[in-house]
Short mmCIF file of C-alpha atoms and ligand atoms in Angstrom, two decimals:
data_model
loop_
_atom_site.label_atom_id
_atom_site.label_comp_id
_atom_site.label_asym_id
_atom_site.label_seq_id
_atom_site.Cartn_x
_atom_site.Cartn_y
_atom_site.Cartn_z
CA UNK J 1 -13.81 -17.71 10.68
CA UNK J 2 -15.91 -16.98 13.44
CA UNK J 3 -15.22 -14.24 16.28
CA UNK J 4 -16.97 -13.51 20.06
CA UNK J 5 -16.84 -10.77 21.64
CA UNK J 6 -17.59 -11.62 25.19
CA UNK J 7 -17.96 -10.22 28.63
CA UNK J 8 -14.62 -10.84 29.80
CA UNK J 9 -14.73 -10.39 33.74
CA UNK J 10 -17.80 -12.65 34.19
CA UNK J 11 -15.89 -15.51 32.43
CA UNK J 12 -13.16 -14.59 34.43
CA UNK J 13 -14.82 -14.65 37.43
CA UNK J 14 -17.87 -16.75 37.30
CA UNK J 15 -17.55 -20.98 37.30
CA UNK J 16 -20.98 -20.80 35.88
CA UNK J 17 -20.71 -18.11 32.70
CA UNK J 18 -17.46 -19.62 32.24
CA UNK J 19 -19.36 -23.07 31.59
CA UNK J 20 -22.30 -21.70 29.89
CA UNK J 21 -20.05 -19.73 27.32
CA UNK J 22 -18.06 -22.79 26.54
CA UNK J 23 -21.15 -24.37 25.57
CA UNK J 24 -22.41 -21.38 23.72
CA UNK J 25 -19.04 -21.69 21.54
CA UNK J 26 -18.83 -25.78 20.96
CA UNK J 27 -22.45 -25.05 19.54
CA UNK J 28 -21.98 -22.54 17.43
CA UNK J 29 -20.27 -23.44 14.23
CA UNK J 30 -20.45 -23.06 10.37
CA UNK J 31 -19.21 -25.74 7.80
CA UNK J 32 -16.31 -24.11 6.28
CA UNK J 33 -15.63 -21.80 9.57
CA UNK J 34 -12.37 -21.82 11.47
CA UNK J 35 -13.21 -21.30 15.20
CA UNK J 36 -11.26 -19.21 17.72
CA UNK J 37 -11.26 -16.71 20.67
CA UNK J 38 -10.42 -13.22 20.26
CA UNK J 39 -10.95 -10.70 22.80
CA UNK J 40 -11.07 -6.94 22.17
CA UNK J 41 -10.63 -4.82 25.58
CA UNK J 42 -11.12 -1.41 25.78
CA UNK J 43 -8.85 0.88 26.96
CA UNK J 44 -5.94 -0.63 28.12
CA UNK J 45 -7.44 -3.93 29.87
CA UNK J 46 -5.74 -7.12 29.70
CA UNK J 47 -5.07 -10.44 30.71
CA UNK J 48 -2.62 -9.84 33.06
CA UNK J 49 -2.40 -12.81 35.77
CA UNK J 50 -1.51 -16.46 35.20
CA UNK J 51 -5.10 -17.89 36.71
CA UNK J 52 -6.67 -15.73 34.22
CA UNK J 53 -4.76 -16.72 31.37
CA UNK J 54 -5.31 -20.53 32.43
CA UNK J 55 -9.50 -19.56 32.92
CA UNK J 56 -9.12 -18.62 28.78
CA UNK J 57 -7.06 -21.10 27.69
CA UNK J 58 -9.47 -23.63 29.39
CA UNK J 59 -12.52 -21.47 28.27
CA UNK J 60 -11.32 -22.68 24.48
CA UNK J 61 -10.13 -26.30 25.30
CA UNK J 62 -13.58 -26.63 26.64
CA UNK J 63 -15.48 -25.02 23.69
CA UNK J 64 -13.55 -27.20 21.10
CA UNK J 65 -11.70 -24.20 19.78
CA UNK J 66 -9.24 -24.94 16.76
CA UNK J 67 -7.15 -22.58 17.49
CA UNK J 68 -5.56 -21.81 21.10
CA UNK J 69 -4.87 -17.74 21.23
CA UNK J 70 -2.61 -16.20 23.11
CA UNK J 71 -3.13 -12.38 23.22
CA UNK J 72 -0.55 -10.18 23.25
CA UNK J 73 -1.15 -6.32 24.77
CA UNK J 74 0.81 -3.38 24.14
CA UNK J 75 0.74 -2.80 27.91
CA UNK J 76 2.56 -6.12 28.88
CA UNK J 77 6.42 -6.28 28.64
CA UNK J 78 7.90 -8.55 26.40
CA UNK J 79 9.22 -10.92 29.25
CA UNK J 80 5.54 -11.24 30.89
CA UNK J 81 4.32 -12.11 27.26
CA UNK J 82 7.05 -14.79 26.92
CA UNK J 83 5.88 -15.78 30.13
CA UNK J 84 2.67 -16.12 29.11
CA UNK J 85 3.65 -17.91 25.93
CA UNK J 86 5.33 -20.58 28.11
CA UNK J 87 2.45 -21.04 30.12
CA UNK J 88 0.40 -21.86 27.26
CA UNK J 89 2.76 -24.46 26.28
CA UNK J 90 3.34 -25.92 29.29
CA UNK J 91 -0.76 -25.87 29.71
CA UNK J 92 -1.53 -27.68 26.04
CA UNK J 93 1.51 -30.23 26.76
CA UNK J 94 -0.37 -31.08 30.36
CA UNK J 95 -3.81 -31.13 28.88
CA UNK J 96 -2.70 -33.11 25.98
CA UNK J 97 -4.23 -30.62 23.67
CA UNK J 98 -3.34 -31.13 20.26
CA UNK J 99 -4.13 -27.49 18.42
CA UNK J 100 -2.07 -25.39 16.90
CA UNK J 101 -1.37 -22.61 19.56
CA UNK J 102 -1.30 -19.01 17.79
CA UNK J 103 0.41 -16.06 19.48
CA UNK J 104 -1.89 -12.59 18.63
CA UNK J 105 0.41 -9.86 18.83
CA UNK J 106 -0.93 -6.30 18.34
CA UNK J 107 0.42 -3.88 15.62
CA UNK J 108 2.78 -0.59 16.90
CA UNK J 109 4.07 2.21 15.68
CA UNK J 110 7.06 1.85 17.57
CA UNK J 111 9.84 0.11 14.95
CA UNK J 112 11.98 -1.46 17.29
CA UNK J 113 9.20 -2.77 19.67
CA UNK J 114 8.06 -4.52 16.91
CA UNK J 115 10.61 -6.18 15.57
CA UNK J 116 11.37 -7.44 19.10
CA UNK J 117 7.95 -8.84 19.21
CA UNK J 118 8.01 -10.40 16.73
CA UNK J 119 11.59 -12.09 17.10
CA UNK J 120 9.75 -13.52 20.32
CA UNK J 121 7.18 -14.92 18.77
CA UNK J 122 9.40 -16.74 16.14
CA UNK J 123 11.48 -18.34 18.56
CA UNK J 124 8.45 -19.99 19.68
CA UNK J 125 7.93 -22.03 16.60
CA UNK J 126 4.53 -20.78 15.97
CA UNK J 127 2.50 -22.60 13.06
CA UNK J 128 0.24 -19.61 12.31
CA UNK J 129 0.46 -15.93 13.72
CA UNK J 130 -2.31 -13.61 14.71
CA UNK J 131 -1.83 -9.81 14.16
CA UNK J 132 -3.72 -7.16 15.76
CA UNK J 133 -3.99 -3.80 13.39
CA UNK J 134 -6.36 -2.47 16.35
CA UNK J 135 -8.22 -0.16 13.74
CA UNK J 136 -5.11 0.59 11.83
CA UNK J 137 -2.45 1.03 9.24
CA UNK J 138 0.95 -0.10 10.70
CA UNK J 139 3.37 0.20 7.86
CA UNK J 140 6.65 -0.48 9.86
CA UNK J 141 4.86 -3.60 11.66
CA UNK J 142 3.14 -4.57 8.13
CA UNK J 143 7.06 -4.40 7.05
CA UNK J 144 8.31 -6.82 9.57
CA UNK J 145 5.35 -9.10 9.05
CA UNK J 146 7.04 -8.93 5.48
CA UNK J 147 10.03 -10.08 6.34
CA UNK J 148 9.11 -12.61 8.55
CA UNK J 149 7.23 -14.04 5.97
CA UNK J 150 10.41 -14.46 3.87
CA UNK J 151 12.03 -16.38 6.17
CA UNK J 152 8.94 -18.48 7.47
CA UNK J 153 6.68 -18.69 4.17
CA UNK J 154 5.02 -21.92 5.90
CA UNK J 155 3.76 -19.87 9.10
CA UNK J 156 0.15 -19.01 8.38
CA UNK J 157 -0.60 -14.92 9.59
CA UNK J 158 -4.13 -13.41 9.97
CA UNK J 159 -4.76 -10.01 10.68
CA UNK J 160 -7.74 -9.28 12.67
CA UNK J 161 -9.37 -6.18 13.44
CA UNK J 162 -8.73 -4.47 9.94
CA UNK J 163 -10.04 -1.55 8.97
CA UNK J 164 -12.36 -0.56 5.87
CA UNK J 165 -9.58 2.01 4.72
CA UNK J 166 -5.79 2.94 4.74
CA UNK J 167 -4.64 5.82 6.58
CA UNK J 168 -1.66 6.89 5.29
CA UNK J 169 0.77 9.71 4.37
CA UNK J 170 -1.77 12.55 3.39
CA UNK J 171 -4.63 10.89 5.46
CA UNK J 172 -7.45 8.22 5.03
CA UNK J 173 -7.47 6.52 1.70
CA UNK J 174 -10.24 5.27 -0.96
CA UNK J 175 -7.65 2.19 -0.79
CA UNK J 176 -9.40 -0.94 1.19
CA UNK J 177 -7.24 -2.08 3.55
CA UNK J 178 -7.54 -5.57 3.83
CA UNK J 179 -7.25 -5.98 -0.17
CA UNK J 180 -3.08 -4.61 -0.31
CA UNK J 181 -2.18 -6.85 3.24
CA UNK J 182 -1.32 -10.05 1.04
CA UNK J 183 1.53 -7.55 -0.20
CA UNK J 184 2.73 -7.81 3.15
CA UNK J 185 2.35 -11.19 3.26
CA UNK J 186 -1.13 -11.55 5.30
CA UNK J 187 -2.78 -15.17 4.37
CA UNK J 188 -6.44 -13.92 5.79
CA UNK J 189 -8.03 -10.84 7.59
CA UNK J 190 -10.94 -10.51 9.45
CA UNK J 191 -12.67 -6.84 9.80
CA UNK J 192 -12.57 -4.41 12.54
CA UNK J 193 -15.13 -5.62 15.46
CA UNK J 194 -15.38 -2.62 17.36
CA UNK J 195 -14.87 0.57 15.01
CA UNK J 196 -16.06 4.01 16.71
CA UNK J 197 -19.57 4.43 15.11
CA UNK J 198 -20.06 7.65 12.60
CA UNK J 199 -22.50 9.97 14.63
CA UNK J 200 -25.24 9.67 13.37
CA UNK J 201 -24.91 6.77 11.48
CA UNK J 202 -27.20 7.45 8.12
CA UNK J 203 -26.69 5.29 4.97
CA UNK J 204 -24.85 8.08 3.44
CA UNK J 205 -21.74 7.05 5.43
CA UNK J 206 -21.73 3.37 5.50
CA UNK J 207 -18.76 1.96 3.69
CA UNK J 208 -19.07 -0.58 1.35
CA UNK J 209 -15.69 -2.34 -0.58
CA UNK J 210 -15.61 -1.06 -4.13
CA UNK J 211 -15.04 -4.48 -6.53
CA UNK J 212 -13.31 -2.10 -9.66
CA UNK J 213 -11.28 -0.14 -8.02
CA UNK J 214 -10.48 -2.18 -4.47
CA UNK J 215 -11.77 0.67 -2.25
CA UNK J 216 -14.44 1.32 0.00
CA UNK J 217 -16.59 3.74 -1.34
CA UNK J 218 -19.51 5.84 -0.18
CA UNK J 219 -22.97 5.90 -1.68
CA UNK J 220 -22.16 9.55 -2.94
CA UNK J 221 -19.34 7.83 -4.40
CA UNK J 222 -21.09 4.98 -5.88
CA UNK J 223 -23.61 7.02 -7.84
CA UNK J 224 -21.13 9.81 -9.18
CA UNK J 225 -18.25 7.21 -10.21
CA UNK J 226 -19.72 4.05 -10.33
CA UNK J 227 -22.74 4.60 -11.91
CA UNK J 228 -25.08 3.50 -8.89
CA UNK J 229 -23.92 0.33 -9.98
CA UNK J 230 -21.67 -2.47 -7.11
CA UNK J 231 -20.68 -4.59 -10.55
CA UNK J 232 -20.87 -7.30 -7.57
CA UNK J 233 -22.58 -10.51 -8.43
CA UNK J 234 -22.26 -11.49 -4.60
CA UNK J 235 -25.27 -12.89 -3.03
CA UNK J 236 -26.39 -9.40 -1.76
CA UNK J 237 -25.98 -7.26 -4.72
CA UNK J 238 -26.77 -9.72 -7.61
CA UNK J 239 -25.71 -7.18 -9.60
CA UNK J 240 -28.04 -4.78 -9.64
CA UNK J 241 -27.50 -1.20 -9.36
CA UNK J 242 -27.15 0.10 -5.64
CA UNK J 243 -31.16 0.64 -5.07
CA UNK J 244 -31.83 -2.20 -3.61
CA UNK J 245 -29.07 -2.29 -1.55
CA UNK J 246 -29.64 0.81 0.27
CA UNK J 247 -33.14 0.20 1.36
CA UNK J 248 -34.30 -0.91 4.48
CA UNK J 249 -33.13 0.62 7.73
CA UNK J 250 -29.62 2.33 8.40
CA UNK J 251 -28.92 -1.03 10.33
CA UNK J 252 -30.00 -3.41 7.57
CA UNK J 253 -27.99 -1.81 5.76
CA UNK J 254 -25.27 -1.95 7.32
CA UNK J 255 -25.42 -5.71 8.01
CA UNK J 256 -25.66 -5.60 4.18
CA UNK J 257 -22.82 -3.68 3.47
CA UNK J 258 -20.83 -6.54 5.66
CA UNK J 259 -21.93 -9.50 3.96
CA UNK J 260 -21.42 -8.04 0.54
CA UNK J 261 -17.59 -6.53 2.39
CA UNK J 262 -16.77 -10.55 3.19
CA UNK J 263 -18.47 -12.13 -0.17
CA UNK J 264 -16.97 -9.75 -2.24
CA UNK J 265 -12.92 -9.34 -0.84
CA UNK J 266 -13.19 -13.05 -0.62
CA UNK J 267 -14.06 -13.58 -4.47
CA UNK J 268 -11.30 -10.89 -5.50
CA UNK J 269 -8.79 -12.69 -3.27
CA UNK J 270 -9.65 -15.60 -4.62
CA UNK J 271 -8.83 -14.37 -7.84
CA UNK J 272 -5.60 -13.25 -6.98
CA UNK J 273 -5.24 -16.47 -5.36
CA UNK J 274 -2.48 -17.24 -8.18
CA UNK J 275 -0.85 -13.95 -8.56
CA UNK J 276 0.35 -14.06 -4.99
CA UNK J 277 1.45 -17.72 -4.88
CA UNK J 278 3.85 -16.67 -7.94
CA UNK J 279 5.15 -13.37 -6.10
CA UNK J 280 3.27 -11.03 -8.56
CA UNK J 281 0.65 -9.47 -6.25
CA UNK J 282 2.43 -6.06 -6.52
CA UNK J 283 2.01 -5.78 -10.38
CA UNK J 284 -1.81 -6.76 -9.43
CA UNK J 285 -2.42 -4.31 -7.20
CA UNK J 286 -0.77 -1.91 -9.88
CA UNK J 287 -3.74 -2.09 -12.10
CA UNK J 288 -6.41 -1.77 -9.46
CA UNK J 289 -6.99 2.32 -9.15
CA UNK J 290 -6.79 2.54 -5.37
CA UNK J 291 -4.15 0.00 -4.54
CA UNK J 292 -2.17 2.13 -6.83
CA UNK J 293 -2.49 5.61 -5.42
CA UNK J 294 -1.74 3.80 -1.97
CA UNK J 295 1.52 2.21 -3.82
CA UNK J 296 2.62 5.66 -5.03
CA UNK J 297 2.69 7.25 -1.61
CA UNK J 298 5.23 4.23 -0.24
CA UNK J 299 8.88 4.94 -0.04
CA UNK J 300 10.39 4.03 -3.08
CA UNK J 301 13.53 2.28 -1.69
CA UNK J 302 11.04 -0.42 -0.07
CA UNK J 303 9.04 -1.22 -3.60
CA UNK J 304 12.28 -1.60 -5.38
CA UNK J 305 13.05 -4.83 -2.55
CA UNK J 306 9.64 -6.29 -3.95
CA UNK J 307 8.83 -8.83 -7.06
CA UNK J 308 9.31 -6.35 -9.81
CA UNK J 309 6.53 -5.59 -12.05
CA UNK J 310 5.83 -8.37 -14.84
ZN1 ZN Z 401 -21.86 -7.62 -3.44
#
């Protein structure tokens, strides 16, 4: 899957970048990549009028997008969303666009807001949902996304912007993130685009997903508990031990640290491929050390609703 982060106003506002990034986006492409348009604003921009909305949508039906987003913003109400939604409809039925349209709603604390959302959403018939975790750990939203899931198992959800680590209850967890949000039933996650960078960003603080124990781990971490050793066989680490992998500059190795993040949750996903098809992902996550410290801090009432242990 393949994400752009792009000057939004110019597109908005200029015939010419509008063109120029369409062509930038039908070009780019990789052979097993899923291509589609996610914007991250700062602050609390958004796509707020109807021309706007119709310069994006066009932006992505010109680029050859597979997917048609919608992008949902904390700031909007629910009825300007819907609005919004409509629009989009009305837009792909015009153009004759035959992709599947998916709605990106963004992740709140708020219980009821959510829920509302996501009712919204639902009654739209979506095919596949997009989920904003903006950074975060949403358990209440995560929860509905649950639930949702129960009734509409076929609707495919992927949660973008998630970060290396769970905060939760006592604070920020060894736990990775996007390794416990099948649980929830998430089908895919991409990583957080724009996290606040660690001043100063040295090697020291880079993190980089744990394969054992399904957290994200330090290089202090790495040498004390690990043995300076990934025990990845990914096309970074090639399993050897973690020298090699932290030389270079802080930004190579960074870059590094986020190929071996995709390779690597990608190959343990894929091995639990099975385990959550059959409901069992829970008992899974039971024997992976950080999953399960992140398990013992949920409410107890909402594990006994899960699959059971096997
Ligand atoms: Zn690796």
């Amino acid at each position: 899957m393949l994400f752009l982060l792009v000057t939004v106003k110019k597109i908005l506002t200029q015939e010419d970048a509008l063109k120029s990034m369409a062509r930038f986006l039908s070009k780019v492409t990789a052979p097993d990549a899923i291509r589609m348009l996610y914007l991250a604003f700062k602050g609390g921009a958004a796509v707020t009028k109807t021309e706007d909305l119709k310069t994006l949508l066009d932006l992505q039906y010109l680029a050859g997008l597979d997917i048609i987003t919608v992008q949902h913003s904390l700031d909007f109400s629910l009825e300007d969303y819907e609005a919004q939604l409509r629009f989009a409809e009305r837009w792909m039925e015009e153009r004759g666009v035959d992709k599947p349209m998916m709605p990106v709603i963004q992740a709140t604390e708020n219980k009821e807001t959510s829920a509302k959302l996501l009712a919204l959403v639902e009654k739209h018939q979506p095919s596949m949902i997009g989920f904003d975790l903006r950074g975060g750990f949403y358990y209440h939203a995560l929860r509905g996304i649950e639930e949702f899931k129960k009734r509409k198992p076929e609707v495919w959800v992927h949660a973008l912007q998630t970060p290396p680590k769970v905060r939760f209850g006592r604070g920020l967890l060894t736990c990775s993130e996007g390794m416990i949000l099948p649980m929830f039933g998430i089908d895919s996650f991409s990583r957080w685009i724009v996290p606040p960078p660690p001043t100063p960003l040295t090697k020291e603080v880079i993190n980089v997903f744990d394969r054992k124990g399904w957290g994200s781990m330090k290089k202090k971490d790495y040498e004390a508990i690990r043995n300076n050793n990934t025990n990845c066989d990914c096309a970074v680490c090639q399993g050897k031990d973690l020298e090699p992998f932290y030389e270079g500059k802080v930004l190579d190795v960074l870059a590094k640290a986020k190929v071996h993040d995709h390779l690597a949750q990608r190959k343990e996903l894929e091995g639990a491929r099975e385990s959550i098809r059959k409901g069992r992902f829970l008992s899974l996550l039971n024997t992976k050390e950080y999953p399960r410290e992140f398990l013992k801090q949920l409410p107890a009432k909402d594990n006994e609703n899960r699959p059971s242990k096997d």
